[in-house]
Tab-separated table of C-alpha atoms in Angstrom:
chain	number	residue	atom	x	y	z
A	1	MET	CA	121.358	182.165	20.825
A	2	ALA	CA	124.160	180.245	22.597
A	3	ASN	CA	122.529	181.162	25.960
A	4	LEU	CA	119.240	179.864	24.826
A	5	GLY	CA	120.769	176.491	23.926
A	6	LEU	CA	122.297	176.190	27.403
A	7	ALA	CA	118.953	177.224	28.982
A	8	LEU	CA	117.104	174.470	27.051
A	9	ALA	CA	119.591	171.908	28.280
A	10	ILE	CA	119.267	173.097	31.919
A	11	LEU	CA	115.463	173.010	31.481
A	12	GLY	CA	115.778	169.425	30.457
A	13	ALA	CA	117.863	168.646	33.555
A	14	VAL	CA	115.381	170.484	35.767
A	15	LEU	CA	112.377	168.679	34.269
A	16	ALA	CA	113.984	165.261	34.758
A	17	ALA	CA	114.542	165.896	38.398
A	18	PHE	CA	111.333	167.889	38.971
A	19	MET	CA	108.904	165.580	37.248
A	20	ALA	CA	110.318	162.243	38.378
A	21	GLY	CA	110.671	163.770	41.885
A	22	ILE	CA	107.030	164.770	41.948
A	23	GLY	CA	106.035	161.253	40.817
A	24	SER	CA	108.102	159.697	43.479
A	25	ALA	CA	106.774	161.949	46.244
A	26	LYS	CA	103.203	161.167	45.170
A	27	GLY	CA	103.985	157.340	44.888
A	28	VAL	CA	105.813	157.204	48.208
A	29	GLY	CA	102.945	159.234	49.736
A	30	ILE	CA	100.275	156.848	48.499
A	31	ALA	CA	102.161	153.761	49.595
A	32	GLY	CA	102.969	155.545	52.923
A	33	GLU	CA	99.179	156.134	53.651
A	34	ALA	CA	98.523	152.535	53.085
A	35	ALA	CA	101.513	151.516	55.309
A	36	ALA	CA	100.293	153.733	58.055
A	37	GLY	CA	96.887	152.252	57.896
A	38	VAL	CA	98.307	148.748	58.505
A	39	ILE	CA	100.864	149.820	61.043
A	40	SER	CA	98.224	151.562	63.088
A	41	GLU	CA	96.633	148.110	63.593
A	42	ASP	CA	99.690	145.808	63.490
A	43	PRO	CA	103.120	147.476	64.114
A	44	SER	CA	104.888	144.151	63.608
A	45	LYS	CA	104.560	144.425	59.834
A	46	PHE	CA	106.600	147.694	59.630
A	47	SER	CA	109.580	146.116	57.875
A	48	LYS	CA	107.500	144.405	55.223
A	49	VAL	CA	105.412	147.467	54.376
A	50	LEU	CA	108.450	149.753	54.440
A	51	ILE	CA	110.047	147.996	51.447
A	52	LEU	CA	106.828	148.535	49.441
A	53	GLN	CA	106.704	152.117	50.454
A	54	LEU	CA	110.242	152.745	49.294
A	55	LEU	CA	109.835	151.246	45.808
A	56	PRO	CA	108.192	154.364	44.146
A	57	GLY	CA	111.045	156.499	45.500
A	58	THR	CA	113.527	155.201	42.886
A	59	GLN	CA	112.148	157.234	39.990
A	60	GLY	CA	113.133	160.425	41.822
A	61	LEU	CA	116.715	159.075	42.010
A	62	TYR	CA	116.631	158.272	38.201
A	63	GLY	CA	115.588	161.829	37.556
A	64	LEU	CA	118.309	163.161	39.724
A	65	LEU	CA	120.872	160.930	38.070
A	66	THR	CA	119.804	162.078	34.581
A	67	ALA	CA	119.908	165.755	35.746
A	68	VAL	CA	123.384	165.350	37.204
A	69	PHE	CA	124.618	163.718	33.878
A	70	VAL	CA	123.187	166.621	31.797
A	71	LEU	CA	124.609	169.282	34.077
A	72	SER	CA	128.000	167.686	34.091
A	73	GLN	CA	127.994	167.253	30.239
A	74	ILE	CA	127.128	170.946	29.661
A	75	GLY	CA	129.756	172.097	32.131
A	76	VAL	CA	127.398	173.587	34.652
A	77	LEU	CA	128.599	171.414	37.554
A	78	GLY	CA	132.248	172.297	36.714
A	79	GLY	CA	131.475	175.984	36.749
A	80	LYS	CA	132.255	176.436	33.051
A	81	PRO	CA	129.080	176.305	31.133
A	82	LEU	CA	129.469	175.324	27.444
A	83	ASN	CA	128.186	177.467	24.565
A	84	LEU	CA	125.433	175.290	23.163
A	85	THR	CA	123.429	175.952	20.040
A	86	VAL	CA	119.621	175.953	20.182
A	87	TRP	CA	119.635	172.666	18.416
A	88	GLN	CA	122.044	171.093	20.887
A	89	GLY	CA	119.993	172.520	23.828
A	90	LEU	CA	116.861	170.929	22.336
A	91	MET	CA	118.586	167.535	22.021
A	92	TYR	CA	119.462	167.632	25.750
A	93	LEU	CA	115.899	168.688	26.503
A	94	ALA	CA	114.560	165.816	24.425
A	95	ALA	CA	116.993	163.342	26.011
A	96	CYS	CA	115.591	164.177	29.458
A	97	MET	CA	111.887	163.662	28.469
A	98	PRO	CA	111.654	159.857	28.892
A	99	ILE	CA	112.735	159.829	32.520
A	100	ALA	CA	110.766	163.026	33.163
A	101	PHE	CA	107.471	161.645	31.975
A	102	VAL	CA	107.922	157.941	32.553
A	103	GLY	CA	109.317	158.707	36.041
A	104	LEU	CA	106.288	160.846	36.878
A	105	LEU	CA	103.645	158.406	35.762
A	106	SER	CA	105.299	155.196	36.793
A	107	ALA	CA	106.104	156.364	40.262
A	108	ILE	CA	102.374	157.234	40.830
A	109	SER	CA	101.368	153.833	39.344
A	110	GLN	CA	103.951	152.022	41.419
A	111	GLY	CA	102.679	153.846	44.592
A	112	LYS	CA	99.258	152.504	43.825
A	113	THR	CA	100.487	148.990	43.224
A	114	ALA	CA	102.560	149.157	46.347
A	115	ALA	CA	99.420	150.344	48.358
A	116	ALA	CA	97.466	147.364	46.925
A	117	GLY	CA	100.380	145.108	47.905
A	118	ILE	CA	100.278	146.506	51.412
A	119	GLY	CA	96.768	145.379	51.514
A	120	ILE	CA	97.958	141.854	50.741
A	121	ILE	CA	100.529	142.100	53.588
A	122	ALA	CA	97.839	143.238	56.045
A	123	LYS	CA	95.831	140.083	55.422
A	124	LYS	CA	98.493	137.598	54.368
A	125	PRO	CA	102.026	138.655	55.474
A	126	GLU	CA	103.494	135.422	54.169
A	127	GLN	CA	102.660	136.612	50.618
A	128	SER	CA	104.853	139.741	50.936
A	129	GLY	CA	107.179	138.494	48.214
A	130	LYS	CA	104.428	138.424	45.681
A	131	ALA	CA	103.230	141.847	46.686
A	132	ILE	CA	106.815	143.183	46.215
A	133	THR	CA	107.051	141.546	42.793
A	134	PHE	CA	103.872	143.247	41.543
A	135	ALA	CA	105.232	146.615	42.483
A	136	ALA	CA	108.636	145.904	41.203
A	137	MET	CA	107.268	145.161	37.723
A	138	VAL	CA	106.267	148.798	37.306
A	139	GLU	CA	109.922	149.609	37.947
A	140	THR	CA	110.989	148.034	34.659
A	141	TYR	CA	109.541	150.956	32.639
A	142	ALA	CA	111.188	153.598	34.704
A	143	ILE	CA	114.570	151.672	34.247
A	144	LEU	CA	114.052	151.567	30.448
A	145	ALA	CA	113.250	155.275	30.374
A	146	LEU	CA	116.369	155.998	32.455
A	147	LEU	CA	118.461	153.950	30.130
A	148	ILE	CA	117.264	155.915	27.115
A	149	SER	CA	117.760	159.247	28.767
A	150	ILE	CA	121.247	158.475	30.078
A	151	LEU	CA	122.394	156.765	26.781
A	152	THR	CA	121.176	159.780	24.762
A	153	VAL	CA	122.771	162.376	27.159
A	154	VAL	CA	126.288	160.688	27.275
A	155	ASN	CA	126.327	160.272	23.497
A	156	LEU	CA	125.380	163.819	22.768
A	157	LYS	CA	128.229	165.957	21.423
B	1	MET	CA	86.277	162.429	46.122
B	2	LYS	CA	89.191	160.490	44.539
B	3	ASP	CA	89.439	156.709	45.339
B	4	THR	CA	93.058	157.271	46.438
B	5	ALA	CA	91.785	159.497	49.353
B	6	TYR	CA	90.659	156.149	50.887
B	7	THR	CA	94.118	154.681	50.770
B	8	PHE	CA	94.809	154.859	54.693
B	9	ALA	CA	91.193	153.823	55.419
B	10	VAL	CA	91.286	150.755	53.053
B	11	ALA	CA	94.673	149.578	54.441
B	12	LYS	CA	93.443	149.915	58.021
B	13	THR	CA	90.243	148.049	57.120
B	14	ARG	CA	92.291	145.229	55.546
B	15	ALA	CA	94.251	144.971	58.841
B	16	VAL	CA	91.090	144.802	60.948
B	17	GLU	CA	89.396	142.386	58.562
B	18	THR	CA	91.823	139.659	59.867
B	19	LYS	CA	89.809	139.728	63.054
B	20	LEU	CA	86.514	138.679	61.400
B	21	LEU	CA	85.412	135.178	62.059
B	22	SER	CA	85.991	132.442	59.591
B	23	SER	CA	83.757	129.525	58.789
B	24	SER	CA	85.870	127.229	60.979
B	25	ASP	CA	85.376	129.620	63.953
B	26	LEU	CA	81.638	129.346	63.391
B	27	GLU	CA	81.856	125.596	63.149
B	28	GLN	CA	83.575	125.463	66.546
B	29	LEU	CA	80.755	127.592	67.989
B	30	ILE	CA	78.043	125.353	66.440
B	31	GLY	CA	79.967	122.329	67.799
B	32	ALA	CA	79.875	123.651	71.337
B	33	SER	CA	77.917	121.406	73.630
B	34	ASP	CA	75.540	123.957	74.977
B	35	TYR	CA	74.957	127.698	75.238
B	36	GLU	CA	77.380	128.250	78.135
B	37	ASN	CA	80.067	126.601	76.126
B	38	ALA	CA	79.339	128.564	73.064
B	39	VAL	CA	79.679	131.736	75.100
B	40	LYS	CA	83.031	130.310	76.449
B	41	VAL	CA	84.281	129.910	72.926
B	42	LEU	CA	83.388	133.514	72.167
B	43	LYS	CA	85.206	134.711	75.313
B	44	ASP	CA	88.268	132.545	74.503
B	45	LYS	CA	88.400	134.112	71.094
B	46	GLY	CA	88.319	137.599	72.580
B	47	ILE	CA	85.056	138.526	70.795
B	48	VAL	CA	83.327	138.952	74.154
B	49	GLY	CA	85.144	140.298	77.276
B	50	GLU	CA	85.760	137.892	80.022
B	51	LYS	CA	83.246	139.630	82.437
B	52	ASP	CA	80.970	141.192	79.751
B	53	ASP	CA	77.377	140.376	79.029
B	54	VAL	CA	77.292	138.690	75.691
B	55	GLN	CA	74.333	140.559	74.219
B	56	ASN	CA	75.557	143.974	75.398
B	57	SER	CA	79.051	143.209	74.025
B	58	LEU	CA	77.682	142.184	70.591
B	59	LYS	CA	75.422	145.346	70.566
B	60	SER	CA	78.318	147.638	71.314
B	61	GLN	CA	80.482	146.121	68.520
B	62	MET	CA	78.469	147.722	65.772
B	63	ASN	CA	78.902	151.086	67.529
B	64	GLU	CA	82.622	150.534	67.772
B	65	THR	CA	82.838	149.510	64.061
B	66	TRP	CA	81.031	152.731	63.066
B	67	GLN	CA	83.260	154.871	65.275
B	68	LEU	CA	86.235	153.262	63.519
B	69	LEU	CA	84.887	154.035	59.961
B	70	ASN	CA	83.943	157.505	61.176
B	71	GLU	CA	87.493	158.058	62.215
B	72	ILE	CA	89.321	156.782	59.168
B	73	SER	CA	86.994	157.674	56.342
B	74	PRO	CA	87.877	160.898	54.496
B	75	GLU	CA	84.069	161.494	54.128
B	76	ILE	CA	81.190	160.011	55.984
B	77	GLU	CA	78.286	160.663	53.661
B	78	PRO	CA	78.629	157.639	51.468
B	79	LEU	CA	78.715	155.413	54.516
B	80	GLU	CA	75.611	156.861	56.114
B	81	ILE	CA	73.556	154.679	53.908
B	82	LEU	CA	74.690	151.801	56.176
B	83	ILE	CA	73.129	153.239	59.360
B	84	VAL	CA	70.225	155.406	58.292
B	85	LYS	CA	67.892	152.539	58.777
B	86	ASN	CA	68.787	152.673	62.487
B	87	ASP	CA	67.512	156.278	62.543
B	88	PHE	CA	64.184	155.244	61.032
B	89	HIS	CA	63.963	152.315	63.421
B	90	ASN	CA	64.572	154.737	66.399
B	91	LEU	CA	61.826	157.010	64.998
B	92	LYS	CA	59.467	154.130	65.105
B	93	SER	CA	60.454	153.307	68.691
B	94	ALA	CA	60.050	157.024	69.726
B	95	LEU	CA	56.610	157.227	68.006
B	96	LYS	CA	55.460	153.976	69.651
B	97	SER	CA	56.393	155.205	73.099
B	98	LEU	CA	53.771	157.996	72.668
B	99	VAL	CA	50.970	155.446	72.621
B	100	SER	CA	52.436	152.668	74.777
B	101	PRO	CA	53.994	152.381	78.233
B	102	ASN	CA	57.186	150.914	76.928
B	103	ARG	CA	60.403	152.825	77.277
B	104	CYS	CA	61.743	153.756	73.760
B	105	GLU	CA	65.267	153.944	75.049
B	106	ASP	CA	65.299	150.171	75.402
B	107	HIS	CA	64.655	149.760	71.696
B	108	PHE	CA	66.961	152.469	70.279
B	109	ILE	CA	69.716	151.162	67.935
B	110	VAL	CA	73.095	152.711	67.640
B	111	PRO	CA	75.028	153.726	65.572
B	112	SER	CA	72.695	156.328	64.045
B	113	ILE	CA	72.982	159.562	62.280
B	114	VAL	CA	70.687	161.361	64.735
B	115	LYS	CA	71.339	161.025	68.450
B	116	PRO	CA	68.491	158.903	69.920
B	117	GLU	CA	68.015	161.488	72.726
B	118	LEU	CA	67.434	164.251	70.188
B	119	LEU	CA	64.993	162.126	68.249
B	120	LYS	CA	63.118	161.197	71.469
B	121	SER	CA	62.787	164.781	72.511
B	122	ALA	CA	61.770	166.040	69.142
B	123	VAL	CA	59.060	163.337	68.801
B	124	CYS	CA	57.767	163.600	72.412
B	125	ASN	CA	57.592	167.389	72.209
B	126	LYS	CA	56.294	167.370	68.675
B	127	ARG	CA	59.180	169.613	67.575
B	128	PHE	CA	59.809	167.727	64.375
B	129	TYR	CA	61.593	170.749	62.918
B	130	GLU	CA	64.555	169.836	65.176
B	131	LEU	CA	65.127	166.697	63.145
B	132	PRO	CA	67.148	166.686	59.931
B	133	ASP	CA	65.233	166.912	56.696
B	134	PHE	CA	65.362	163.255	55.858
B	135	LEU	CA	63.440	162.474	59.013
B	136	GLU	CA	61.354	165.534	59.602
B	137	ASN	CA	58.508	164.835	56.960
B	138	THR	CA	58.391	161.144	57.740
B	139	ALA	CA	58.193	161.763	61.483
B	140	GLU	CA	55.387	164.212	60.987
B	141	LYS	CA	53.440	162.011	58.753
B	142	ALA	CA	53.840	158.912	60.903
B	143	TYR	CA	52.952	160.873	63.992
B	144	ASP	CA	49.861	162.091	62.304
B	145	VAL	CA	48.806	158.693	61.146
B	146	LEU	CA	49.480	157.193	64.630
B	147	VAL	CA	47.432	159.703	66.593
B	148	ARG	CA	44.619	159.764	64.048
B	149	THR	CA	44.240	156.106	63.525
B	150	MET	CA	46.099	154.556	66.513
B	151	ASP	CA	47.278	152.050	63.985
B	152	GLY	CA	50.972	151.353	64.789
B	153	GLN	CA	51.378	148.966	61.753
B	154	LEU	CA	50.326	151.726	59.408
B	155	ALA	CA	52.795	154.184	60.884
B	156	ASP	CA	55.493	151.540	60.738
B	157	ILE	CA	54.746	150.873	57.067
B	158	LEU	CA	55.130	154.589	56.292
B	159	VAL	CA	58.494	154.709	58.039
B	160	ASP	CA	59.729	151.513	56.512
B	161	ALA	CA	58.872	152.746	53.003
B	162	ALA	CA	60.587	156.139	53.822
B	163	THR	CA	63.707	154.229	54.970
B	164	LEU	CA	64.058	152.429	51.744
B	165	ASP	CA	63.381	155.595	49.683
B	166	ASN	CA	65.984	157.392	51.659
B	167	ILE	CA	68.606	154.549	51.161
B	168	LEU	CA	67.861	154.644	47.352
B	169	GLN	CA	68.152	158.404	47.204
B	170	ARG	CA	71.380	158.493	49.166
B	171	SER	CA	72.902	155.754	46.995
B	172	LYS	CA	71.981	157.739	43.911
B	173	LYS	CA	73.607	160.901	45.335
B	174	THR	CA	76.962	159.088	45.730
B	175	GLY	CA	77.052	158.110	42.039
B	176	ASN	CA	78.869	154.976	43.018
B	177	VAL	CA	77.648	151.897	41.083
B	178	TYR	CA	78.614	149.528	44.024
B	179	ILE	CA	76.566	151.588	46.462
B	180	ILE	CA	73.626	152.076	44.049
B	181	LYS	CA	73.529	148.240	43.528
B	182	LEU	CA	73.644	147.562	47.284
B	183	ALA	CA	70.765	149.982	47.864
B	184	GLU	CA	68.820	148.315	45.034
B	185	LEU	CA	69.345	144.893	46.605
B	186	LEU	CA	68.319	146.109	50.076
B	187	ALA	CA	65.203	147.718	48.556
B	188	VAL	CA	64.300	144.637	46.411
B	189	THR	CA	64.665	142.157	49.246
B	190	ALA	CA	62.669	144.338	51.567
B	191	ASN	CA	59.984	144.731	48.843
B	192	ILE	CA	59.699	140.975	48.317
B	193	LYS	CA	59.431	140.389	52.126
B	194	THR	CA	56.686	143.073	52.471
B	195	ALA	CA	54.875	141.989	49.395
B	196	TYR	CA	54.777	138.305	50.469
B	197	ARG	CA	53.559	139.151	53.994
B	198	ALA	CA	50.872	141.436	52.582
B	199	ALA	CA	49.798	138.889	50.085
B	200	ARG	CA	49.508	136.260	52.883
B	201	ALA	CA	47.495	138.770	55.046
B	202	GLY	CA	45.239	139.679	52.147
B	203	LYS	CA	46.190	143.429	52.148
B	204	ASP	CA	44.688	145.657	49.466
B	205	GLU	CA	46.332	147.611	46.685
B	206	ALA	CA	46.442	150.908	48.546
B	207	PHE	CA	48.389	149.196	51.320
B	208	LEU	CA	50.940	147.717	48.927
B	209	HIS	CA	51.401	151.103	47.196
B	210	THR	CA	52.266	152.687	50.558
B	211	ALA	CA	54.522	149.835	51.764
B	212	LEU	CA	56.550	149.138	48.593
B	213	CYS	CA	59.172	151.295	47.039
B	214	ASP	CA	60.233	151.950	43.377
B	215	THR	CA	63.137	149.767	42.364
B	216	LYS	CA	64.703	149.404	39.032
B	217	GLU	CA	65.216	145.645	38.886
B	218	LEU	CA	61.843	144.589	40.106
B	219	SER	CA	58.772	146.638	38.933
B	220	LYS	CA	56.747	147.841	41.830
B	221	SER	CA	53.473	147.710	39.882
B	222	ALA	CA	54.017	144.186	38.658
B	223	LEU	CA	54.865	143.212	42.318
B	224	ILE	CA	51.699	144.922	43.452
B	225	GLN	CA	49.532	143.199	40.790
B	226	ALA	CA	50.974	139.779	41.704
B	227	ALA	CA	50.690	140.233	45.545
B	228	LYS	CA	47.112	141.430	45.172
B	229	LYS	CA	46.150	138.053	43.754
B	230	GLY	CA	47.762	136.004	46.460
B	231	PRO	CA	51.082	134.533	47.690
B	232	GLU	CA	51.183	131.708	45.096
B	233	GLU	CA	50.695	134.289	42.270
B	234	LEU	CA	53.418	136.450	43.824
B	235	LEU	CA	55.843	133.501	43.891
B	236	ALA	CA	54.962	132.569	40.402
B	237	TYR	CA	55.751	136.139	39.275
B	238	LEU	CA	59.039	136.109	41.150
B	239	SER	CA	59.986	132.834	39.490
B	240	GLU	CA	59.912	134.559	36.106
B	241	THR	CA	62.208	137.372	37.196
B	242	SER	CA	66.017	137.363	37.971
B	243	TYR	CA	64.862	136.959	41.661
B	244	LYS	CA	63.578	133.449	41.159
B	245	ASP	CA	65.773	132.186	44.050
B	246	ALA	CA	63.733	134.368	46.366
B	247	ALA	CA	60.569	132.390	45.397
B	248	LYS	CA	62.465	129.032	45.766
B	249	ASN	CA	63.650	130.079	49.253
B	250	ILE	CA	60.311	131.431	50.415
B	251	ARG	CA	58.748	128.130	49.418
B	252	ALA	CA	61.491	126.360	51.464
B	253	SER	CA	61.028	128.294	54.746
B	254	SER	CA	61.013	131.766	56.166
B	255	SER	CA	64.471	131.245	57.677
B	256	ALA	CA	65.777	130.098	54.293
B	257	PHE	CA	64.386	133.246	52.707
B	258	GLU	CA	65.960	135.510	55.436
B	259	LYS	CA	69.229	133.666	54.867
B	260	TRP	CA	68.990	134.335	51.097
B	261	CYS	CA	68.302	138.000	51.623
B	262	ASP	CA	71.558	138.359	53.567
B	263	ASP	CA	73.551	136.111	51.350
B	264	ILE	CA	72.632	138.014	48.190
B	265	ILE	CA	73.997	141.149	49.831
B	266	MET	CA	77.095	139.326	50.856
B	267	CYS	CA	77.624	138.094	47.256
B	268	HIS	CA	77.401	141.693	46.068
B	269	ILE	CA	79.708	143.179	48.700
B	270	GLU	CA	82.362	140.517	48.277
B	271	SER	CA	83.805	142.338	45.103
B	272	ALA	CA	85.246	144.875	47.520
B	273	LYS	CA	87.800	142.347	48.512
B	274	TYR	CA	89.646	143.033	45.276
B	275	LYS	CA	89.511	146.877	45.529
B	276	SER	CA	92.558	148.687	46.932
B	277	PHE	CA	91.122	152.116	46.829
B	278	GLY	CA	87.710	153.695	47.338
B	279	VAL	CA	84.877	153.568	49.837
B	280	GLU	CA	83.727	149.916	48.818
B	281	PRO	CA	85.962	147.978	51.296
B	282	LEU	CA	84.751	150.221	54.142
B	283	ILE	CA	81.084	149.461	53.217
B	284	ALA	CA	81.962	145.783	52.909
B	285	TYR	CA	83.637	145.659	56.309
B	286	TYR	CA	80.671	147.254	58.060
B	287	ILE	CA	78.207	144.774	56.436
B	288	ALA	CA	80.593	141.913	57.197
B	289	MET	CA	80.578	142.917	60.891
B	290	GLU	CA	76.805	143.264	60.832
B	291	THR	CA	76.458	139.826	59.278
B	292	GLU	CA	78.917	138.390	61.698
B	293	ILE	CA	77.108	139.709	64.724
B	294	LYS	CA	73.712	138.599	63.343
B	295	THR	CA	75.128	135.092	62.725
B	296	LEU	CA	76.542	134.902	66.258
B	297	ARG	CA	73.141	135.879	67.649
B	298	ILE	CA	71.473	133.162	65.577
B	299	ILE	CA	73.905	130.519	66.752
B	300	LEU	CA	73.658	131.614	70.396
B	301	SER	CA	69.908	131.719	70.197
B	302	CYS	CA	69.803	128.269	68.668
B	303	LYS	CA	72.209	126.996	71.318
B	304	TYR	CA	70.058	128.448	74.008
B	305	ASN	CA	67.087	126.467	72.635
B	306	ASN	CA	69.139	123.299	72.209
B	307	LEU	CA	68.652	123.033	68.500
B	308	GLN	CA	70.633	120.577	66.512
B	309	ALA	CA	73.765	121.520	64.618
B	310	ASP	CA	72.253	120.835	61.242
B	311	ILE	CA	69.363	123.231	61.916
B	312	ILE	CA	71.859	125.855	63.123
B	313	ARG	CA	73.930	125.466	59.920
B	314	GLU	CA	70.904	125.978	57.747
B	315	ARG	CA	70.540	129.487	59.346
B	316	VAL	CA	74.318	130.526	59.372
B	317	ARG	CA	74.971	133.365	56.953
B	318	LYS	CA	77.596	133.584	54.255
B	319	LEU	CA	80.623	135.217	55.649
B	320	TYR	CA	82.837	137.926	54.088
B	321	VAL	CA	86.147	136.218	54.944
């Protein structure tokens, strides 16, 4: 049963990195398509659209960060995995869920918002600050989820 | 297809939309002292090449716009609703060339779904089976009517009604509310136009049945009944419907009505300005280009005939930008 607890904790770490990573890949992809559409017509807007394309990439980093914390806590990174009970394993798994799910969904939503913002830049480049603000608002919820995941992981014993 | 499949296409469209003319550009054109100066303004703005012929240049712009949409759109079927009318127009030209000495090539419009050369060869050699399904039956019927009656107008009416039916059918197939409403508006405005002309010419019920198409928002049978009684009765009927502005504009002048027809379409497509995904911005861009070119032609033609600025402004269409 000790191995099952460890496996559950590792599953949590994997899901945090995996789901938030998928979300970011999709979000950055959506924004990238929009950015390519604008750049194909007006390459001078590259720097402005690049910022918007990068925004949905942060969720993947949050997932990775959470995964590293978990793997470090359970000794996998140090090469000495702890003997965890099933209950402890489940707690690590649960702790990873906020960033796994919120990371996945918020990155996709942020990608769509960023793509819409790129549309603003295409027509009114002077309004790029507002376009970035709209996309950055989505980030708030990914940060909240990251906080909960990290706070839970570091406080688990 | 998911709306996000259009992300690249919409962004590219937003970028090219910046090249559309604004009201101040049109005002500059209207303010030009004569036709030559108006053409010079167009050349200065890069709308027409320095050494290009104005009419040819404007004509080729729609083809270029279509090619762009064809390149960037993940699927072309929902957009074909925009150019299918050109196929039916080309069919009419090809049919007429059978009974008149005119060269149909001079009247062909591009872009079209079917290549004009193929259409011409199919009609001239009576090989209608070479045409796609949506044209085959209409071509056969119109050809039959034309050679039997030698009545070009009757053949035209058949083709025009088939055009609207095809547009409505295609719109329903997309399942997109925006496209369905657009097709409905195109059909309703065409129906009002035809019904009014028929009422003024004293055409009978059978003619109206052939010429008009079924639309949701304006009952075909009620339109026929009103048109049968005469133009005033038709306008009185329209005044009681949601298309009362049509009656008001017809009463004002034919050019006011034509402008209203284009403006009502523009009012509908404008909602695409606020869509970041989906086919709607592409459709809106094509119609915006079409309206821009139509408006430029109107202004140039008015300038050519030395009409006053106020008269030109009355004819200028609502722009997308």
